[in-house]
Coordinates of C-alpha atoms in Angstrom, one line a residue:
Chain A
D1 CA -21.1 6.2 20.9
Q2 CA -18.7 5.7 18.1
Q3 CA -15.2 6.4 19.4
V4 CA -13.6 6.0 15.9
K5 CA -15.3 7.5 12.9
Q6 CA -14.6 7.3 9.2
N7 CA -17.1 9.8 7.8
S8 CA -16.6 9.0 4.2
P9 CA -18.2 5.7 3.2
S10 CA -16.5 5.7 -0.1
L11 CA -13.8 7.4 -2.2
S12 CA -13.0 7.2 -5.9
V13 CA -9.6 8.1 -7.2
Q14 CA -7.9 8.0 -10.6
E15 CA -4.9 5.7 -10.9
G16 CA -1.6 7.5 -10.2
R17 CA -3.2 10.2 -8.1
I18 CA -3.2 10.5 -4.3
S19 CA -5.8 8.8 -2.1
I20 CA -6.5 10.4 1.2
L21 CA -8.5 8.5 3.8
N22 CA -9.6 10.2 7.0
C23 CA -10.4 9.1 10.5
D24 CA -11.5 10.9 13.6
Y25 CA -11.5 9.7 17.2
T26 CA -13.0 10.9 20.5
N27 CA -11.1 9.0 23.2
S28 CA -8.1 11.0 24.3
M29 CA -6.7 7.8 25.9
F30 CA -6.0 6.2 22.5
D31 CA -2.2 6.1 21.9
Y32 CA -1.8 3.7 19.0
F33 CA -3.4 3.9 15.7
L34 CA -3.5 1.4 12.8
W35 CA -4.8 1.2 9.2
Y36 CA -6.1 -2.1 7.8
K37 CA -7.1 -3.0 4.3
K38 CA -9.7 -5.6 3.6
Y39 CA -10.7 -7.4 0.4
P40 CA -14.0 -9.3 0.1
A41 CA -14.1 -12.7 1.9
E42 CA -10.7 -12.1 3.5
G43 CA -9.7 -10.9 6.9
P44 CA -8.3 -7.3 7.5
T45 CA -4.6 -7.0 6.5
F46 CA -2.3 -4.7 8.5
L47 CA -1.0 -1.8 6.5
I48 CA 0.7 0.8 8.7
S49 CA 0.6 2.1 12.2
I50 CA 1.6 5.1 14.3
S51 CA 2.2 5.7 17.9
S52 CA 0.9 8.9 19.6
I53 CA 4.5 10.1 20.2
K54 CA 4.8 10.6 16.4
D55 CA 2.9 12.7 13.9
K56 CA 4.0 10.9 10.8
N57 CA 5.0 7.4 9.7
E58 CA 5.8 6.4 6.2
D59 CA 6.1 3.0 4.5
G60 CA 6.6 3.0 0.8
R61 CA 3.5 4.4 -0.9
F62 CA 1.7 4.7 2.4
T63 CA 2.0 7.5 4.9
V64 CA -0.1 8.0 8.0
F65 CA -0.4 11.4 9.7
L66 CA -1.6 12.0 13.2
N67 CA -2.9 15.3 14.6
K68 CA -3.5 14.7 18.3
S69 CA -4.9 18.1 19.0
A70 CA -7.6 17.6 16.4
K71 CA -7.9 13.9 17.2
H72 CA -7.6 13.2 13.5
L73 CA -5.5 10.8 11.4
S74 CA -5.2 10.3 7.7
L75 CA -3.8 7.7 5.4
H76 CA -2.2 8.9 2.2
I77 CA -1.5 6.5 -0.7
V78 CA 0.7 7.8 -3.5
P79 CA 0.5 6.9 -6.3
S80 CA -2.8 5.0 -6.1
Q81 CA -3.0 1.7 -8.0
P82 CA -6.0 -0.3 -9.0
G83 CA -4.9 -3.1 -6.6
D84 CA -5.4 -0.6 -3.8
S85 CA -9.2 -0.9 -4.3
A86 CA -10.5 -2.3 -1.0
V87 CA -12.2 -1.3 2.2
Y88 CA -9.8 0.6 4.6
F89 CA -10.4 0.5 8.3
C90 CA -8.9 2.9 10.8
A91 CA -8.4 1.4 14.3
A92 CA -7.2 2.7 17.7
S93 CA -6.0 1.3 20.9
A94 CA -5.7 2.7 24.5
N95 CA -3.8 -0.1 26.2
G96 CA -2.0 -2.0 23.5
N97 CA -4.6 -4.6 23.4
K98 CA -8.2 -4.3 22.1
L99 CA -8.7 -2.4 18.9
V100 CA -11.6 0.0 18.3
F101 CA -12.4 0.2 14.6
G102 CA -14.1 2.7 12.4
A103 CA -16.9 1.6 10.0
G104 CA -14.5 1.6 7.0
T105 CA -14.1 3.5 3.7
I106 CA -14.4 1.8 0.3
L107 CA -11.6 3.0 -1.9
R108 CA -12.0 2.6 -5.7
V109 CA -9.0 3.3 -7.9
K110 CA -10.0 3.8 -11.5
S111 CA -7.6 2.9 -14.3
Chain B
G1 CA 0.6 -22.2 7.3
A2 CA 2.2 -19.0 8.4
G3 CA -1.0 -17.0 9.0
V4 CA -4.0 -17.1 11.3
S5 CA -6.5 -19.8 10.3
Q6 CA -10.1 -20.1 11.2
T7 CA -12.6 -23.0 10.7
P8 CA -15.1 -23.4 9.4
S9 CA -15.1 -20.6 6.8
N10 CA -18.9 -20.7 6.7
K11 CA -21.4 -22.0 9.3
V12 CA -25.2 -22.0 8.8
T13 CA -27.2 -23.0 11.8
E14 CA -30.8 -22.7 13.1
K15 CA -32.0 -20.4 15.8
G16 CA -31.5 -22.0 19.2
K17 CA -28.6 -24.3 18.2
Y18 CA -25.1 -24.3 19.7
V19 CA -22.0 -23.5 17.5
E20 CA -18.3 -23.6 18.0
L21 CA -15.8 -21.5 15.9
R22 CA -12.1 -22.4 15.9
C23 CA -9.0 -20.2 15.6
D24 CA -5.4 -21.2 15.1
P25 CA -3.1 -18.3 15.8
I26 CA 0.3 -17.6 14.3
S27 CA 2.8 -19.9 16.0
G28 CA 4.4 -18.3 18.9
H29 CA 1.9 -15.4 19.3
T30 CA 0.9 -15.2 22.9
A31 CA -2.1 -12.9 22.5
L32 CA -5.3 -13.9 20.7
Y33 CA -8.3 -11.8 20.0
W34 CA -11.9 -12.4 18.8
Y35 CA -13.8 -9.7 17.0
R36 CA -17.2 -9.7 15.3
Q37 CA -18.0 -7.8 12.1
S38 CA -21.6 -7.1 11.1
L39 CA -22.5 -5.9 7.6
G40 CA -21.4 -2.3 6.9
Q41 CA -19.5 -2.0 10.2
G42 CA -16.0 -2.4 11.4
P43 CA -14.8 -5.3 13.5
E44 CA -16.0 -5.1 17.1
F45 CA -13.9 -6.5 20.0
L46 CA -15.2 -9.5 21.9
I47 CA -12.5 -11.0 24.0
Y48 CA -8.7 -11.1 24.4
F49 CA -6.5 -13.9 25.7
Q50 CA -3.0 -13.6 27.0
G51 CA -1.7 -17.2 27.1
T52 CA -4.5 -19.4 28.5
G53 CA -6.4 -16.8 30.4
A54 CA -9.0 -14.3 29.2
A55 CA -7.4 -10.9 30.0
D56 CA -10.4 -8.9 28.8
D57 CA -13.8 -10.3 28.0
S58 CA -15.6 -6.9 28.2
G59 CA -16.8 -7.2 24.6
L60 CA -18.8 -10.4 24.9
P61 CA -22.4 -9.4 24.4
N62 CA -24.0 -11.7 26.9
D63 CA -23.6 -15.0 28.7
R64 CA -24.5 -17.0 25.6
F65 CA -21.0 -16.3 24.3
F66 CA -17.9 -18.0 25.8
A67 CA -14.4 -18.6 24.6
V68 CA -11.5 -20.8 25.7
R69 CA -7.9 -21.2 24.9
P70 CA -6.9 -24.2 27.1
E71 CA -3.3 -24.7 26.0
G72 CA -2.4 -21.1 25.1
S73 CA -2.6 -21.7 21.3
V74 CA -5.9 -22.7 19.6
S75 CA -9.0 -20.9 20.8
T76 CA -12.7 -21.8 20.4
L77 CA -15.5 -19.3 20.5
K78 CA -18.7 -21.0 21.7
I79 CA -22.2 -19.6 21.2
Q80 CA -25.2 -21.1 22.9
R81 CA -28.8 -20.8 21.9
T82 CA -28.0 -18.8 18.8
E83 CA -30.2 -16.0 17.7
R84 CA -30.6 -14.4 14.3
G85 CA -28.8 -11.3 15.5
D86 CA -25.7 -13.4 16.1
S87 CA -25.2 -13.6 12.3
A88 CA -21.9 -11.9 11.4
V89 CA -18.4 -12.6 10.4
Y90 CA -16.3 -13.7 13.4
L91 CA -12.7 -12.7 13.1
C92 CA -9.7 -14.0 15.1
A93 CA -6.4 -12.2 15.4
S94 CA -3.1 -12.9 17.1
S95 CA -0.2 -10.7 18.2
S96 CA 3.3 -11.2 19.5
R97 CA 3.6 -7.9 21.3
P98 CA 0.4 -7.3 23.4
G99 CA 0.3 -4.3 25.6
T100 CA 3.0 -2.5 23.8
D101 CA 3.0 0.6 21.5
Y102 CA 3.5 -1.6 18.5
N103 CA 0.8 -4.3 18.9
E104 CA 0.0 -5.1 15.3
Q105 CA -2.7 -7.7 15.2
F106 CA -2.8 -10.2 12.4
F107 CA -6.3 -11.4 11.3
G108 CA -7.6 -14.7 10.0
P109 CA -10.1 -14.9 7.1
G110 CA -13.0 -15.1 9.5
T111 CA -16.0 -17.5 9.9
R112 CA -19.2 -16.3 8.4
L113 CA -22.0 -17.4 10.8
T114 CA -25.6 -17.4 9.5
V115 CA -28.4 -18.1 11.9
L116 CA -31.7 -19.0 10.2

């Protein structure tokens, strides 16, 4: 049973527009959520995180929104740039230790 | 270097052989994690060390997999009698704030293991 789901395998966006990546989870014990970005042949790179006590966290062009009642979070990238093209993973933690990852969404930003 | 390093970057072995994968965490990070990523999937947790001890090994798939961190820094993931299904990218991560609400884990580049 997948506890963290990223239902969109891929997303294509025009440069300068907003990219919205979505993630759903089932485990109500999750209290910390992270987004990672991954380029081919590299390890995942931490992007942004949010604690369950918040509903929004912003860092430059990246904003993460958390809707606990819907068990849903999203990552907004504004404006999108070609260098943002990568695989984005949503991850969740229940105890501040092991992370449970989604399957990833491939983002392509077209110039 | 400042980041997590893993060696080798690629390992090709034959079914039934023994392999060791090494991880050097970020200096000063007390927590170390191993994950495995199969094609088309996200990383899957294997084991977590706090210092020298394995605090959670619930993700190890079976007793062919074992990991150590004898001095609380470098860790080695050991796989005995490898099977073709063990082929994956093995990722290591480290953290300075385990068990907190802000436990960002920093990943290495991974070791791609191929079992023929």
